[in-house]
Amino acid sequence: MAMDYSEKVIDHFTNPRNVGDMENPSGCGTVGNAVCGDIMRVYLDIDESHVIRDAKFKTFGCGAAIATSSMATVMVKGKTAQEALEVTNRAVMEALGGLPRAKVHCSLLAEEAIHAALWDYAEKSGLTIEGLEKPKADINDD
Ligand code: FES
């Protein structure tokens, strides 16, 4: 069955922003998607005022995971670690003009990886991020 993707989803899939690695990130989170088994890693560079200067991601996920991570990393940049919690998978899907229902779980990968990276940062910096829950399955290996 063919799926309908918005122009923005196709744009962020074919020309993803913020793909790559980061040396010495302030926070790094790696999560897996229980539905499809795909993996996502997010790196955050955060300054002394807890503002996210840069965000990068790497994924073995599908096109929808790439598009949502691309948009999510764009959206968290310039926000504080606390404000970054507002970048939910719903907010990202809205910014992308929606996702087919079967692909909604893919958008969770970006949110969970960002949360895991924020958790890592919070632990390293001693910052309390209100409303942030310990990631269920952070599979960080570094
Ligand atoms: Fe795995 Fe989309 S199918 S992230």
mmCIF file of C-alpha atoms and ligand atoms in Angstrom:
data_model
loop_
_atom_site.group_PDB
_atom_site.id
_atom_site.type_symbol
_atom_site.label_atom_id
_atom_site.label_comp_id
_atom_site.label_asym_id
_atom_site.label_seq_id
_atom_site.Cartn_x
_atom_site.Cartn_y
_atom_site.Cartn_z
ATOM 1 C CA MET A 1 0.000 0.000 0.000
ATOM 2 C CA ALA A 2 1.411 3.373 -0.972
ATOM 3 C CA MET A 3 1.887 5.906 1.796
ATOM 4 C CA ASP A 4 1.397 9.616 1.560
ATOM 5 C CA TYR A 5 4.310 11.721 2.671
ATOM 6 C CA SER A 6 4.170 15.483 2.953
ATOM 7 C CA GLU A 7 6.587 17.613 0.951
ATOM 8 C CA LYS A 8 8.397 18.520 4.155
ATOM 9 C CA VAL A 9 8.896 14.869 5.067
ATOM 10 C CA ILE A 10 10.298 14.178 1.615
ATOM 11 C CA ASP A 11 12.545 17.254 1.873
ATOM 12 C CA HIS A 12 13.963 16.233 5.256
ATOM 13 C CA PHE A 13 14.356 12.634 4.098
ATOM 14 C CA THR A 14 16.175 13.459 0.868
ATOM 15 C CA ASN A 15 18.166 16.336 2.385
ATOM 16 C CA PRO A 16 18.464 15.555 6.088
ATOM 17 C CA ARG A 17 19.867 18.251 8.370
ATOM 18 C CA ASN A 18 22.360 17.564 11.154
ATOM 19 C CA VAL A 19 23.455 14.073 10.165
ATOM 20 C CA GLY A 20 26.797 13.060 11.584
ATOM 21 C CA ASP A 21 29.023 12.553 14.582
ATOM 22 C CA MET A 22 30.163 14.935 17.264
ATOM 23 C CA GLU A 23 33.396 14.902 19.187
ATOM 24 C CA ASN A 24 33.035 15.439 22.923
ATOM 25 C CA PRO A 25 29.268 15.980 22.970
ATOM 26 C CA SER A 26 27.706 17.484 26.096
ATOM 27 C CA GLY A 27 25.195 14.674 25.946
ATOM 28 C CA CYS A 28 24.716 11.563 23.834
ATOM 29 C CA GLY A 29 21.770 9.197 23.711
ATOM 30 C CA THR A 30 21.258 5.981 21.783
ATOM 31 C CA VAL A 31 17.907 4.238 21.662
ATOM 32 C CA GLY A 32 16.306 1.375 19.807
ATOM 33 C CA ASN A 33 12.775 1.143 18.489
ATOM 34 C CA ALA A 34 10.943 -1.845 19.898
ATOM 35 C CA VAL A 35 8.594 -1.998 16.907
ATOM 36 C CA CYS A 36 11.108 -2.270 14.078
ATOM 37 C CA GLY A 37 14.454 -2.739 15.844
ATOM 38 C CA ASP A 38 15.977 0.393 14.301
ATOM 39 C CA ILE A 39 18.565 2.406 16.198
ATOM 40 C CA MET A 40 19.054 6.134 16.672
ATOM 41 C CA ARG A 41 21.858 8.145 18.262
ATOM 42 C CA VAL A 42 21.674 11.860 19.064
ATOM 43 C CA TYR A 43 24.557 14.120 20.104
ATOM 44 C CA LEU A 44 24.007 17.496 21.775
ATOM 45 C CA ASP A 45 26.461 20.347 22.232
ATOM 46 C CA ILE A 46 25.213 22.506 25.107
ATOM 47 C CA ASP A 47 26.749 25.746 26.405
ATOM 48 C CA GLU A 48 27.205 27.012 29.984
ATOM 49 C CA SER A 49 23.713 28.546 29.984
ATOM 50 C CA HIS A 50 22.287 25.116 29.081
ATOM 51 C CA VAL A 51 21.436 26.303 25.560
ATOM 52 C CA ILE A 52 21.729 23.693 22.801
ATOM 53 C CA ARG A 53 24.326 25.023 20.378
ATOM 54 C CA ASP A 54 24.359 22.055 18.057
ATOM 55 C CA ALA A 55 22.659 18.715 17.554
ATOM 56 C CA LYS A 56 23.608 15.784 15.344
ATOM 57 C CA PHE A 57 22.060 12.404 14.709
ATOM 58 C CA LYS A 58 22.916 9.051 13.221
ATOM 59 C CA THR A 59 20.396 6.346 12.527
ATOM 60 C CA PHE A 60 19.807 2.959 11.014
ATOM 61 C CA GLY A 61 16.147 3.963 10.917
ATOM 62 C CA CYS A 62 13.816 4.299 7.965
ATOM 63 C CA GLY A 63 12.995 7.400 5.939
ATOM 64 C CA ALA A 64 10.419 8.620 8.431
ATOM 65 C CA ALA A 65 12.951 8.263 11.254
ATOM 66 C CA ILE A 66 15.482 10.251 9.234
ATOM 67 C CA ALA A 67 12.974 13.002 8.439
ATOM 68 C CA THR A 68 11.739 13.291 12.034
ATOM 69 C CA SER A 69 15.271 13.307 13.469
ATOM 70 C CA SER A 70 16.321 15.915 10.956
ATOM 71 C CA MET A 71 13.406 18.152 11.940
ATOM 72 C CA ALA A 72 13.787 17.400 15.670
ATOM 73 C CA THR A 73 17.475 18.367 15.675
ATOM 74 C CA VAL A 74 16.623 21.586 13.811
ATOM 75 C CA MET A 75 13.927 22.348 16.397
ATOM 76 C CA VAL A 76 16.025 21.754 19.535
ATOM 77 C CA LYS A 77 18.871 24.017 18.416
ATOM 78 C CA GLY A 78 18.797 27.327 20.254
ATOM 79 C CA LYS A 79 16.519 25.948 22.959
ATOM 80 C CA THR A 80 17.621 25.338 26.520
ATOM 81 C CA ALA A 81 17.892 21.763 27.741
ATOM 82 C CA GLN A 82 14.611 22.342 29.585
ATOM 83 C CA GLU A 83 12.820 23.863 26.591
ATOM 84 C CA ALA A 84 13.979 20.995 24.393
ATOM 85 C CA LEU A 85 11.390 18.796 26.108
ATOM 86 C CA GLU A 86 8.767 20.784 24.170
ATOM 87 C CA VAL A 87 10.092 19.144 21.012
ATOM 88 C CA THR A 88 7.861 16.110 21.324
ATOM 89 C CA ASN A 89 7.284 13.624 18.554
ATOM 90 C CA ARG A 90 3.879 15.265 18.069
ATOM 91 C CA ALA A 91 5.441 18.704 17.679
ATOM 92 C CA VAL A 92 7.905 17.281 15.169
ATOM 93 C CA MET A 93 5.197 15.502 13.212
ATOM 94 C CA GLU A 94 3.162 18.710 13.096
ATOM 95 C CA ALA A 95 6.164 20.646 11.857
ATOM 96 C CA LEU A 96 6.566 18.053 9.123
ATOM 97 C CA GLY A 97 2.930 18.235 8.083
ATOM 98 C CA GLY A 98 2.073 14.833 9.525
ATOM 99 C CA LEU A 99 3.150 11.235 9.055
ATOM 100 C CA PRO A 100 1.239 8.176 7.911
ATOM 101 C CA ARG A 101 -0.152 6.347 10.930
ATOM 102 C CA ALA A 102 2.056 3.309 10.372
ATOM 103 C CA LYS A 103 5.102 5.568 10.665
ATOM 104 C CA VAL A 104 4.233 7.360 13.882
ATOM 105 C CA HIS A 105 6.393 4.992 15.923
ATOM 106 C CA CYS A 106 9.405 6.097 13.881
ATOM 107 C CA SER A 107 9.015 9.649 15.160
ATOM 108 C CA LEU A 108 9.362 8.364 18.716
ATOM 109 C CA LEU A 109 12.909 7.321 17.975
ATOM 110 C CA ALA A 110 14.002 10.953 17.613
ATOM 111 C CA GLU A 111 12.199 12.063 20.763
ATOM 112 C CA GLU A 112 13.569 9.201 22.824
ATOM 113 C CA ALA A 113 17.122 9.699 21.588
ATOM 114 C CA ILE A 114 16.968 13.415 22.384
ATOM 115 C CA HIS A 115 15.633 12.614 25.838
ATOM 116 C CA ALA A 116 18.412 10.097 26.393
ATOM 117 C CA ALA A 117 20.996 12.692 25.310
ATOM 118 C CA LEU A 118 19.420 15.280 27.627
ATOM 119 C CA TRP A 119 19.497 12.750 30.464
ATOM 120 C CA ASP A 120 23.177 12.104 29.801
ATOM 121 C CA TYR A 121 23.835 15.855 29.834
ATOM 122 C CA ALA A 122 21.808 16.357 33.015
ATOM 123 C CA GLU A 123 23.803 13.644 34.762
ATOM 124 C CA LYS A 124 27.127 15.076 33.608
ATOM 125 C CA SER A 125 26.287 18.710 34.356
ATOM 126 C CA GLY A 126 24.227 18.246 37.501
ATOM 127 C CA LEU A 127 21.273 20.043 35.874
ATOM 128 C CA THR A 128 17.741 18.991 36.807
ATOM 129 C CA ILE A 129 15.460 18.934 33.788
ATOM 130 C CA GLU A 130 11.915 18.950 35.048
ATOM 131 C CA GLY A 131 9.669 16.346 33.494
ATOM 132 C CA LEU A 132 12.546 14.397 31.952
ATOM 133 C CA GLU A 133 12.344 10.712 32.680
ATOM 134 C CA LYS A 134 15.245 8.321 32.786
ATOM 135 C CA PRO A 135 15.443 6.683 29.369
ATOM 136 C CA LYS A 136 14.091 3.154 29.374
ATOM 137 C CA ALA A 137 16.654 1.701 27.083
ATOM 138 C CA ASP A 138 19.650 3.933 26.587
ATOM 139 C CA ILE A 139 22.068 1.686 24.814
ATOM 140 C CA ASN A 140 24.984 4.095 24.957
ATOM 141 C CA ASP A 141 28.211 2.239 24.637
ATOM 142 C CA ASP A 142 30.483 5.164 25.367
HETATM 143 FE FE1 FES B 1 12.087 1.663 12.048
HETATM 144 FE FE2 FES B 1 10.787 3.635 10.956
HETATM 145 S S1 FES B 1 10.556 1.549 10.528
HETATM 146 S S2 FES B 1 12.301 3.722 12.471
#
